[in-house]
mmCIF file with all atom_site columns, C-alpha atoms in Angstrom:
data_model
loop_
_atom_site.group_PDB
_atom_site.id
_atom_site.type_symbol
_atom_site.label_atom_id
_atom_site.label_alt_id
_atom_site.label_comp_id
_atom_site.label_asym_id
_atom_site.label_entity_id
_atom_site.label_seq_id
_atom_site.pdbx_PDB_ins_code
_atom_site.Cartn_x
_atom_site.Cartn_y
_atom_site.Cartn_z
_atom_site.occupancy
_atom_site.B_iso_or_equiv
_atom_site.pdbx_formal_charge
_atom_site.auth_seq_id
_atom_site.auth_comp_id
_atom_site.auth_asym_id
_atom_site.auth_atom_id
_atom_site.pdbx_PDB_model_num
ATOM 1   C CA . UNK A 1 1   ? -4.202  -2.664  8.705   1.00 0.00 ? 1   UNK A CA 1
ATOM 2   C CA . UNK A 1 2   ? -2.978  -6.185  8.173   1.00 0.00 ? 2   UNK A CA 1
ATOM 3   C CA . UNK A 1 3   ? 0.139   -7.271  10.041  1.00 0.00 ? 3   UNK A CA 1
ATOM 4   C CA . UNK A 1 4   ? 3.358   -9.042  9.069   1.00 0.00 ? 4   UNK A CA 1
ATOM 5   C CA . UNK A 1 5   ? 6.863   -9.410  10.494  1.00 0.00 ? 5   UNK A CA 1
ATOM 6   C CA . UNK A 1 6   ? 10.357  -8.923  9.125   1.00 0.00 ? 6   UNK A CA 1
ATOM 7   C CA . UNK A 1 7   ? 13.436  -10.130 10.980  1.00 0.00 ? 7   UNK A CA 1
ATOM 8   C CA . UNK A 1 8   ? 16.547  -8.116  10.174  1.00 0.00 ? 8   UNK A CA 1
ATOM 9   C CA . UNK A 1 9   ? 20.124  -7.460  11.251  1.00 0.00 ? 9   UNK A CA 1
ATOM 10  C CA . UNK A 1 10  ? 21.987  -4.195  11.894  1.00 0.00 ? 10  UNK A CA 1
ATOM 11  C CA . UNK A 1 11  ? 24.256  -3.054  9.086   1.00 0.00 ? 11  UNK A CA 1
ATOM 12  C CA . UNK A 1 12  ? 27.875  -2.587  10.091  1.00 0.00 ? 12  UNK A CA 1
ATOM 13  C CA . UNK A 1 13  ? 28.985  -1.065  6.792   1.00 0.00 ? 13  UNK A CA 1
ATOM 14  C CA . UNK A 1 14  ? 27.008  1.442   4.771   1.00 0.00 ? 14  UNK A CA 1
ATOM 15  C CA . UNK A 1 15  ? 27.596  2.429   1.179   1.00 0.00 ? 15  UNK A CA 1
ATOM 16  C CA . UNK A 1 16  ? 27.302  1.087   -2.311  1.00 0.00 ? 16  UNK A CA 1
ATOM 17  C CA . UNK A 1 17  ? 29.841  -1.734  -2.135  1.00 0.00 ? 17  UNK A CA 1
ATOM 18  C CA . UNK A 1 18  ? 28.460  -3.097  1.149   1.00 0.00 ? 18  UNK A CA 1
ATOM 19  C CA . UNK A 1 19  ? 24.905  -2.928  -0.261  1.00 0.00 ? 19  UNK A CA 1
ATOM 20  C CA . UNK A 1 20  ? 25.921  -4.840  -3.375  1.00 0.00 ? 20  UNK A CA 1
ATOM 21  C CA . UNK A 1 21  ? 27.569  -7.552  -1.267  1.00 0.00 ? 21  UNK A CA 1
ATOM 22  C CA . UNK A 1 22  ? 24.352  -7.918  0.773   1.00 0.00 ? 22  UNK A CA 1
ATOM 23  C CA . UNK A 1 23  ? 22.254  -8.203  -2.387  1.00 0.00 ? 23  UNK A CA 1
ATOM 24  C CA . UNK A 1 24  ? 24.637  -10.916 -3.647  1.00 0.00 ? 24  UNK A CA 1
ATOM 25  C CA . UNK A 1 25  ? 23.861  -12.894 -0.478  1.00 0.00 ? 25  UNK A CA 1
ATOM 26  C CA . UNK A 1 26  ? 20.081  -12.630 -1.076  1.00 0.00 ? 26  UNK A CA 1
ATOM 27  C CA . UNK A 1 27  ? 19.585  -9.819  1.431   1.00 0.00 ? 27  UNK A CA 1
ATOM 28  C CA . UNK A 1 28  ? 17.814  -6.464  1.041   1.00 0.00 ? 28  UNK A CA 1
ATOM 29  C CA . UNK A 1 29  ? 19.375  -3.290  2.498   1.00 0.00 ? 29  UNK A CA 1
ATOM 30  C CA . UNK A 1 30  ? 16.709  -1.307  4.411   1.00 0.00 ? 30  UNK A CA 1
ATOM 31  C CA . UNK A 1 31  ? 16.284  1.930   6.326   1.00 0.00 ? 31  UNK A CA 1
ATOM 32  C CA . UNK A 1 32  ? 13.821  2.621   9.142   1.00 0.00 ? 32  UNK A CA 1
ATOM 33  C CA . UNK A 1 33  ? 13.212  6.328   9.716   1.00 0.00 ? 33  UNK A CA 1
ATOM 34  C CA . UNK A 1 34  ? 10.664  8.580   11.380  1.00 0.00 ? 34  UNK A CA 1
ATOM 35  C CA . UNK A 1 35  ? 11.537  7.630   14.962  1.00 0.00 ? 35  UNK A CA 1
ATOM 36  C CA . UNK A 1 36  ? 14.108  9.071   17.327  1.00 0.00 ? 36  UNK A CA 1
ATOM 37  C CA . UNK A 1 37  ? 16.961  7.847   15.138  1.00 0.00 ? 37  UNK A CA 1
ATOM 38  C CA . UNK A 1 38  ? 17.438  6.310   11.708  1.00 0.00 ? 38  UNK A CA 1
ATOM 39  C CA . UNK A 1 39  ? 18.182  2.571   11.675  1.00 0.00 ? 39  UNK A CA 1
ATOM 40  C CA . UNK A 1 40  ? 20.002  0.874   8.792   1.00 0.00 ? 40  UNK A CA 1
ATOM 41  C CA . UNK A 1 41  ? 19.475  -2.875  8.589   1.00 0.00 ? 41  UNK A CA 1
ATOM 42  C CA . UNK A 1 42  ? 19.178  -5.756  6.149   1.00 0.00 ? 42  UNK A CA 1
ATOM 43  C CA . UNK A 1 43  ? 16.758  -8.655  5.855   1.00 0.00 ? 43  UNK A CA 1
ATOM 44  C CA . UNK A 1 44  ? 16.352  -11.747 3.648   1.00 0.00 ? 44  UNK A CA 1
ATOM 45  C CA . UNK A 1 45  ? 14.633  -10.950 0.346   1.00 0.00 ? 45  UNK A CA 1
ATOM 46  C CA . UNK A 1 46  ? 12.067  -13.764 0.642   1.00 0.00 ? 46  UNK A CA 1
ATOM 47  C CA . UNK A 1 47  ? 10.473  -12.028 3.663   1.00 0.00 ? 47  UNK A CA 1
ATOM 48  C CA . UNK A 1 48  ? 9.301   -9.204  1.379   1.00 0.00 ? 48  UNK A CA 1
ATOM 49  C CA . UNK A 1 49  ? 7.212   -11.433 -0.919  1.00 0.00 ? 49  UNK A CA 1
ATOM 50  C CA . UNK A 1 50  ? 3.935   -11.067 1.020   1.00 0.00 ? 50  UNK A CA 1
ATOM 51  C CA . UNK A 1 51  ? 4.551   -7.377  1.642   1.00 0.00 ? 51  UNK A CA 1
ATOM 52  C CA . UNK A 1 52  ? 5.283   -6.276  -1.932  1.00 0.00 ? 52  UNK A CA 1
ATOM 53  C CA . UNK A 1 53  ? 3.080   -8.345  -4.197  1.00 0.00 ? 53  UNK A CA 1
ATOM 54  C CA . UNK A 1 54  ? -0.294  -7.363  -2.756  1.00 0.00 ? 54  UNK A CA 1
ATOM 55  C CA . UNK A 1 55  ? -2.502  -4.274  -2.937  1.00 0.00 ? 55  UNK A CA 1
ATOM 56  C CA . UNK A 1 56  ? -3.008  -4.393  0.849   1.00 0.00 ? 56  UNK A CA 1
ATOM 57  C CA . UNK A 1 57  ? -1.336  -2.082  3.348   1.00 0.00 ? 57  UNK A CA 1
ATOM 58  C CA . UNK A 1 58  ? 0.600   -3.867  6.068   1.00 0.00 ? 58  UNK A CA 1
ATOM 59  C CA . UNK A 1 59  ? 1.714   -2.806  9.520   1.00 0.00 ? 59  UNK A CA 1
ATOM 60  C CA . UNK A 1 60  ? 5.157   -4.391  9.737   1.00 0.00 ? 60  UNK A CA 1
ATOM 61  C CA . UNK A 1 61  ? 6.731   -5.565  12.981  1.00 0.00 ? 61  UNK A CA 1
ATOM 62  C CA . UNK A 1 62  ? 10.460  -5.174  12.401  1.00 0.00 ? 62  UNK A CA 1
ATOM 63  C CA . UNK A 1 63  ? 12.678  -7.282  14.672  1.00 0.00 ? 63  UNK A CA 1
ATOM 64  C CA . UNK A 1 64  ? 16.275  -6.070  14.400  1.00 0.00 ? 64  UNK A CA 1
ATOM 65  C CA . UNK A 1 65  ? 18.466  -8.331  16.548  1.00 0.00 ? 65  UNK A CA 1
ATOM 66  C CA . UNK A 1 66  ? 15.864  -8.442  19.317  1.00 0.00 ? 66  UNK A CA 1
ATOM 67  C CA . UNK A 1 67  ? 14.833  -4.779  19.209  1.00 0.00 ? 67  UNK A CA 1
ATOM 68  C CA . UNK A 1 68  ? 11.222  -4.416  18.030  1.00 0.00 ? 68  UNK A CA 1
ATOM 69  C CA . UNK A 1 69  ? 9.958   -1.557  15.834  1.00 0.00 ? 69  UNK A CA 1
ATOM 70  C CA . UNK A 1 70  ? 6.601   -1.016  14.145  1.00 0.00 ? 70  UNK A CA 1
ATOM 71  C CA . UNK A 1 71  ? 6.447   0.552   10.707  1.00 0.00 ? 71  UNK A CA 1
ATOM 72  C CA . UNK A 1 72  ? 4.934   0.631   7.242   1.00 0.00 ? 72  UNK A CA 1
ATOM 73  C CA . UNK A 1 73  ? 6.673   0.114   3.922   1.00 0.00 ? 73  UNK A CA 1
ATOM 74  C CA . UNK A 1 74  ? 7.105   3.619   2.545   1.00 0.00 ? 74  UNK A CA 1
ATOM 75  C CA . UNK A 1 75  ? 9.147   2.921   -0.592  1.00 0.00 ? 75  UNK A CA 1
ATOM 76  C CA . UNK A 1 76  ? 10.847  0.042   -2.388  1.00 0.00 ? 76  UNK A CA 1
ATOM 77  C CA . UNK A 1 77  ? 13.291  -0.064  -5.274  1.00 0.00 ? 77  UNK A CA 1
ATOM 78  C CA . UNK A 1 78  ? 13.650  -2.847  -7.815  1.00 0.00 ? 78  UNK A CA 1
ATOM 79  C CA . UNK A 1 79  ? 16.401  -3.913  -10.190 1.00 0.00 ? 79  UNK A CA 1
ATOM 80  C CA . UNK A 1 80  ? 15.558  -2.563  -13.674 1.00 0.00 ? 80  UNK A CA 1
ATOM 81  C CA . UNK A 1 81  ? 15.996  -5.830  -15.571 1.00 0.00 ? 81  UNK A CA 1
ATOM 82  C CA . UNK A 1 82  ? 15.161  -8.710  -13.241 1.00 0.00 ? 82  UNK A CA 1
ATOM 83  C CA . UNK A 1 83  ? 12.608  -7.084  -10.883 1.00 0.00 ? 83  UNK A CA 1
ATOM 84  C CA . UNK A 1 84  ? 14.367  -8.171  -7.688  1.00 0.00 ? 84  UNK A CA 1
ATOM 85  C CA . UNK A 1 85  ? 13.961  -5.851  -4.718  1.00 0.00 ? 85  UNK A CA 1
ATOM 86  C CA . UNK A 1 86  ? 17.201  -3.952  -4.062  1.00 0.00 ? 86  UNK A CA 1
ATOM 87  C CA . UNK A 1 87  ? 16.181  -1.518  -1.281  1.00 0.00 ? 87  UNK A CA 1
ATOM 88  C CA . UNK A 1 88  ? 13.290  -0.826  1.112   1.00 0.00 ? 88  UNK A CA 1
ATOM 89  C CA . UNK A 1 89  ? 12.389  2.206   3.226   1.00 0.00 ? 89  UNK A CA 1
ATOM 90  C CA . UNK A 1 90  ? 10.173  1.850   6.288   1.00 0.00 ? 90  UNK A CA 1
ATOM 91  C CA . UNK A 1 91  ? 8.442   4.625   8.220   1.00 0.00 ? 91  UNK A CA 1
ATOM 92  C CA . UNK A 1 92  ? 8.326   3.995   11.980  1.00 0.00 ? 92  UNK A CA 1
ATOM 93  C CA . UNK A 1 93  ? 4.843   4.427   13.384  1.00 0.00 ? 93  UNK A CA 1
ATOM 94  C CA . UNK A 1 94  ? 3.108   4.572   16.726  1.00 0.00 ? 94  UNK A CA 1
ATOM 95  C CA . UNK A 1 95  ? -0.676  4.157   17.174  1.00 0.00 ? 95  UNK A CA 1
ATOM 96  C CA . UNK A 1 96  ? -1.227  7.940   17.381  1.00 0.00 ? 96  UNK A CA 1
ATOM 97  C CA . UNK A 1 97  ? 1.287   9.044   14.722  1.00 0.00 ? 97  UNK A CA 1
ATOM 98  C CA . UNK A 1 98  ? -0.354  10.649  11.672  1.00 0.00 ? 98  UNK A CA 1
ATOM 99  C CA . UNK A 1 99  ? 0.642   8.861   8.456   1.00 0.00 ? 99  UNK A CA 1
ATOM 100 C CA . UNK A 1 100 ? -0.278  9.024   4.767   1.00 0.00 ? 100 UNK A CA 1
ATOM 101 C CA . UNK A 1 101 ? -1.214  5.710   3.150   1.00 0.00 ? 101 UNK A CA 1
ATOM 102 C CA . UNK A 1 102 ? -2.860  4.489   -0.082  1.00 0.00 ? 102 UNK A CA 1
ATOM 103 C CA . UNK A 1 103 ? -5.579  1.968   0.868   1.00 0.00 ? 103 UNK A CA 1
ATOM 104 C CA . UNK A 1 104 ? -7.231  -0.421  -1.644  1.00 0.00 ? 104 UNK A CA 1
ATOM 105 C CA . UNK A 1 105 ? -10.810 0.240   -2.771  1.00 0.00 ? 105 UNK A CA 1
ATOM 106 C CA . UNK A 1 106 ? -13.290 -2.670  -2.861  1.00 0.00 ? 106 UNK A CA 1
ATOM 107 C CA . UNK A 1 107 ? -16.448 -2.286  -4.936  1.00 0.00 ? 107 UNK A CA 1
ATOM 108 C CA . UNK A 1 108 ? -19.654 -4.001  -3.832  1.00 0.00 ? 108 UNK A CA 1
ATOM 109 C CA . UNK A 1 109 ? -22.289 -4.684  -6.450  1.00 0.00 ? 109 UNK A CA 1
ATOM 110 C CA . UNK A 1 110 ? -23.467 -5.684  -9.000  1.00 0.00 ? 110 UNK A CA 1
ATOM 111 C CA . UNK A 1 111 ? -24.836 -2.336  -10.090 1.00 0.00 ? 111 UNK A CA 1
ATOM 112 C CA . UNK A 1 112 ? -28.083 -1.604  -11.933 1.00 0.00 ? 112 UNK A CA 1
ATOM 113 C CA . UNK A 1 113 ? -26.061 -0.582  -14.992 1.00 0.00 ? 113 UNK A CA 1
ATOM 114 C CA . UNK A 1 114 ? -24.244 -3.926  -15.082 1.00 0.00 ? 114 UNK A CA 1
ATOM 115 C CA . UNK A 1 115 ? -27.568 -5.766  -14.934 1.00 0.00 ? 115 UNK A CA 1
ATOM 116 C CA . UNK A 1 116 ? -28.671 -3.784  -18.024 1.00 0.00 ? 116 UNK A CA 1
ATOM 117 C CA . UNK A 1 117 ? -25.515 -4.771  -19.935 1.00 0.00 ? 117 UNK A CA 1
ATOM 118 C CA . UNK A 1 118 ? -23.095 -1.986  -18.972 1.00 0.00 ? 118 UNK A CA 1
ATOM 119 C CA . UNK A 1 119 ? -19.447 -2.516  -18.177 1.00 0.00 ? 119 UNK A CA 1
ATOM 120 C CA . UNK A 1 120 ? -17.950 -1.586  -14.805 1.00 0.00 ? 120 UNK A CA 1
ATOM 121 C CA . UNK A 1 121 ? -14.664 0.327   -15.066 1.00 0.00 ? 121 UNK A CA 1
ATOM 122 C CA . UNK A 1 122 ? -12.809 0.935   -11.814 1.00 0.00 ? 122 UNK A CA 1
ATOM 123 C CA . UNK A 1 123 ? -10.911 4.204   -12.292 1.00 0.00 ? 123 UNK A CA 1
ATOM 124 C CA . UNK A 1 124 ? -9.205  4.250   -8.863  1.00 0.00 ? 124 UNK A CA 1
ATOM 125 C CA . UNK A 1 125 ? -7.614  1.190   -7.289  1.00 0.00 ? 125 UNK A CA 1
ATOM 126 C CA . UNK A 1 126 ? -6.442  2.955   -4.110  1.00 0.00 ? 126 UNK A CA 1
ATOM 127 C CA . UNK A 1 127 ? -7.580  5.891   -2.002  1.00 0.00 ? 127 UNK A CA 1
ATOM 128 C CA . UNK A 1 128 ? -4.994  8.083   -0.287  1.00 0.00 ? 128 UNK A CA 1
ATOM 129 C CA . UNK A 1 129 ? -5.760  8.613   3.407   1.00 0.00 ? 129 UNK A CA 1
ATOM 130 C CA . UNK A 1 130 ? -4.117  10.578  6.214   1.00 0.00 ? 130 UNK A CA 1
ATOM 131 C CA . UNK A 1 131 ? -4.625  9.906   9.892   1.00 0.00 ? 131 UNK A CA 1
ATOM 132 C CA . UNK A 1 132 ? -3.424  8.012   12.958  1.00 0.00 ? 132 UNK A CA 1
ATOM 133 C CA . UNK A 1 133 ? -2.220  4.481   12.192  1.00 0.00 ? 133 UNK A CA 1
ATOM 134 C CA . UNK A 1 134 ? -4.847  2.984   14.514  1.00 0.00 ? 134 UNK A CA 1
ATOM 135 C CA . UNK A 1 135 ? -7.674  4.546   12.418  1.00 0.00 ? 135 UNK A CA 1
ATOM 136 C CA . UNK A 1 136 ? -6.442  3.450   8.964   1.00 0.00 ? 136 UNK A CA 1
ATOM 137 C CA . UNK A 1 137 ? -8.760  0.706   7.592   1.00 0.00 ? 137 UNK A CA 1
ATOM 138 C CA . UNK A 1 138 ? -7.606  -2.401  5.688   1.00 0.00 ? 138 UNK A CA 1
ATOM 139 C CA . UNK A 1 139 ? -9.650  -1.278  2.679   1.00 0.00 ? 139 UNK A CA 1
ATOM 140 C CA . UNK A 1 140 ? -12.397 1.184   1.705   1.00 0.00 ? 140 UNK A CA 1
ATOM 141 C CA . UNK A 1 141 ? -15.822 -0.241  0.779   1.00 0.00 ? 141 UNK A CA 1
ATOM 142 C CA . UNK A 1 142 ? -17.721 1.481   -2.038  1.00 0.00 ? 142 UNK A CA 1
ATOM 143 C CA . UNK A 1 143 ? -21.342 0.484   -2.681  1.00 0.00 ? 143 UNK A CA 1
ATOM 144 C CA . UNK A 1 144 ? -22.154 0.614   -6.418  1.00 0.00 ? 144 UNK A CA 1
ATOM 145 C CA . UNK A 1 145 ? -25.565 -1.120  -6.382  1.00 0.00 ? 145 UNK A CA 1
ATOM 146 C CA . UNK A 1 146 ? -27.457 2.062   -7.414  1.00 0.00 ? 146 UNK A CA 1
ATOM 147 C CA . UNK A 1 147 ? -25.036 2.990   -10.228 1.00 0.00 ? 147 UNK A CA 1
ATOM 148 C CA . UNK A 1 148 ? -26.819 3.106   -13.597 1.00 0.00 ? 148 UNK A CA 1
ATOM 149 C CA . UNK A 1 149 ? -25.637 3.158   -17.236 1.00 0.00 ? 149 UNK A CA 1
ATOM 150 C CA . UNK A 1 150 ? -23.329 6.089   -18.001 1.00 0.00 ? 150 UNK A CA 1
ATOM 151 C CA . UNK A 1 151 ? -23.099 7.118   -14.347 1.00 0.00 ? 151 UNK A CA 1
ATOM 152 C CA . UNK A 1 152 ? -20.074 7.302   -12.070 1.00 0.00 ? 152 UNK A CA 1
ATOM 153 C CA . UNK A 1 153 ? -19.396 7.325   -8.357  1.00 0.00 ? 153 UNK A CA 1
ATOM 154 C CA . UNK A 1 154 ? -16.940 9.907   -7.096  1.00 0.00 ? 154 UNK A CA 1
ATOM 155 C CA . UNK A 1 155 ? -14.644 10.104  -4.073  1.00 0.00 ? 155 UNK A CA 1
ATOM 156 C CA . UNK A 1 156 ? -17.118 12.530  -2.472  1.00 0.00 ? 156 UNK A CA 1
ATOM 157 C CA . UNK A 1 157 ? -19.724 9.708   -2.272  1.00 0.00 ? 157 UNK A CA 1
ATOM 158 C CA . UNK A 1 158 ? -17.491 7.563   -0.066  1.00 0.00 ? 158 UNK A CA 1
ATOM 159 C CA . UNK A 1 159 ? -18.725 7.534   3.523   1.00 0.00 ? 159 UNK A CA 1
ATOM 160 C CA . UNK A 1 160 ? -16.641 9.443   6.035   1.00 0.00 ? 160 UNK A CA 1
ATOM 161 C CA . UNK A 1 161 ? -13.991 7.305   7.675   1.00 0.00 ? 161 UNK A CA 1
ATOM 162 C CA . UNK A 1 162 ? -13.761 8.169   11.349  1.00 0.00 ? 162 UNK A CA 1
ATOM 163 C CA . UNK A 1 163 ? -10.528 9.915   12.316  1.00 0.00 ? 163 UNK A CA 1
ATOM 164 C CA . UNK A 1 164 ? -9.124  9.820   8.778   1.00 0.00 ? 164 UNK A CA 1
ATOM 165 C CA . UNK A 1 165 ? -8.860  12.529  6.119   1.00 0.00 ? 165 UNK A CA 1
ATOM 166 C CA . UNK A 1 166 ? -9.209  11.679  2.408   1.00 0.00 ? 166 UNK A CA 1
ATOM 167 C CA . UNK A 1 167 ? -6.339  13.239  0.403   1.00 0.00 ? 167 UNK A CA 1
ATOM 168 C CA . UNK A 1 168 ? -7.663  12.530  -3.106  1.00 0.00 ? 168 UNK A CA 1
ATOM 169 C CA . UNK A 1 169 ? -9.760  15.146  -4.889  1.00 0.00 ? 169 UNK A CA 1
ATOM 170 C CA . UNK A 1 170 ? -13.464 14.728  -4.090  1.00 0.00 ? 170 UNK A CA 1
ATOM 171 C CA . UNK A 1 171 ? -14.353 15.088  -7.796  1.00 0.00 ? 171 UNK A CA 1
ATOM 172 C CA . UNK A 1 172 ? -12.230 12.093  -8.927  1.00 0.00 ? 172 UNK A CA 1
ATOM 173 C CA . UNK A 1 173 ? -14.328 9.190   -10.250 1.00 0.00 ? 173 UNK A CA 1
ATOM 174 C CA . UNK A 1 174 ? -13.863 5.877   -8.418  1.00 0.00 ? 174 UNK A CA 1
ATOM 175 C CA . UNK A 1 175 ? -15.946 3.717   -10.786 1.00 0.00 ? 175 UNK A CA 1
ATOM 176 C CA . UNK A 1 176 ? -17.929 4.262   -13.993 1.00 0.00 ? 176 UNK A CA 1
ATOM 177 C CA . UNK A 1 177 ? -20.564 2.156   -15.762 1.00 0.00 ? 177 UNK A CA 1
ATOM 178 C CA . UNK A 1 178 ? -19.821 2.503   -19.471 1.00 0.00 ? 178 UNK A CA 1
ATOM 179 C CA . UNK A 1 179 ? -22.487 1.977   -22.120 1.00 0.00 ? 179 UNK A CA 1
ATOM 180 C CA . UNK A 1 180 ? -21.527 -0.669  -24.683 1.00 0.00 ? 180 UNK A CA 1
ATOM 181 C CA . UNK A 1 181 ? -21.916 0.109   -28.366 1.00 0.00 ? 181 UNK A CA 1
ATOM 182 C CA . UNK A 1 182 ? -24.755 -2.399  -28.710 1.00 0.00 ? 182 UNK A CA 1
ATOM 183 C CA . UNK A 1 183 ? -26.897 -0.431  -26.213 1.00 0.00 ? 183 UNK A CA 1
ATOM 184 C CA . UNK A 1 184 ? -26.230 3.015   -27.712 1.00 0.00 ? 184 UNK A CA 1
ATOM 185 C CA . UNK A 1 185 ? -28.853 4.463   -30.007 1.00 0.00 ? 185 UNK A CA 1
#
């Protein structure tokens, strides 16, 4: 997994009014759970830009007033009208802790069907995986070079990832080569 860091501060007051005051100051109320105890903290909103607006999965080093935690972004909430982040939940991880994560899928081609005039349609953008954090890859490679017109590649065709279990159904299509109308007879 890729790595990033967020520097935060312990929250003295919890609740709706305190959260709204933090948001007014450009901060994001956050919770870190999954460890020995739950930690409530806040961090500047601009630190979340790289973490939120990417398909990649990040291992986040969370520095809360000098105390270091490692986690992954589990959930985030946005304001309904202006799309500003208003809350973030982090899951604390250790290298051996089993976690569930959606990892981006990267297709490698071009396929035979594309060379004949077909159109590649990627049905799945991410693959759900479960396993220790140290075994989770940055992305999953899918080779589509042998994919012909009208054919699809399914989750079952993805090579086994060592130490990680695939949670998606093996019959789900990852990518399909559609036949354009001009090639149909």
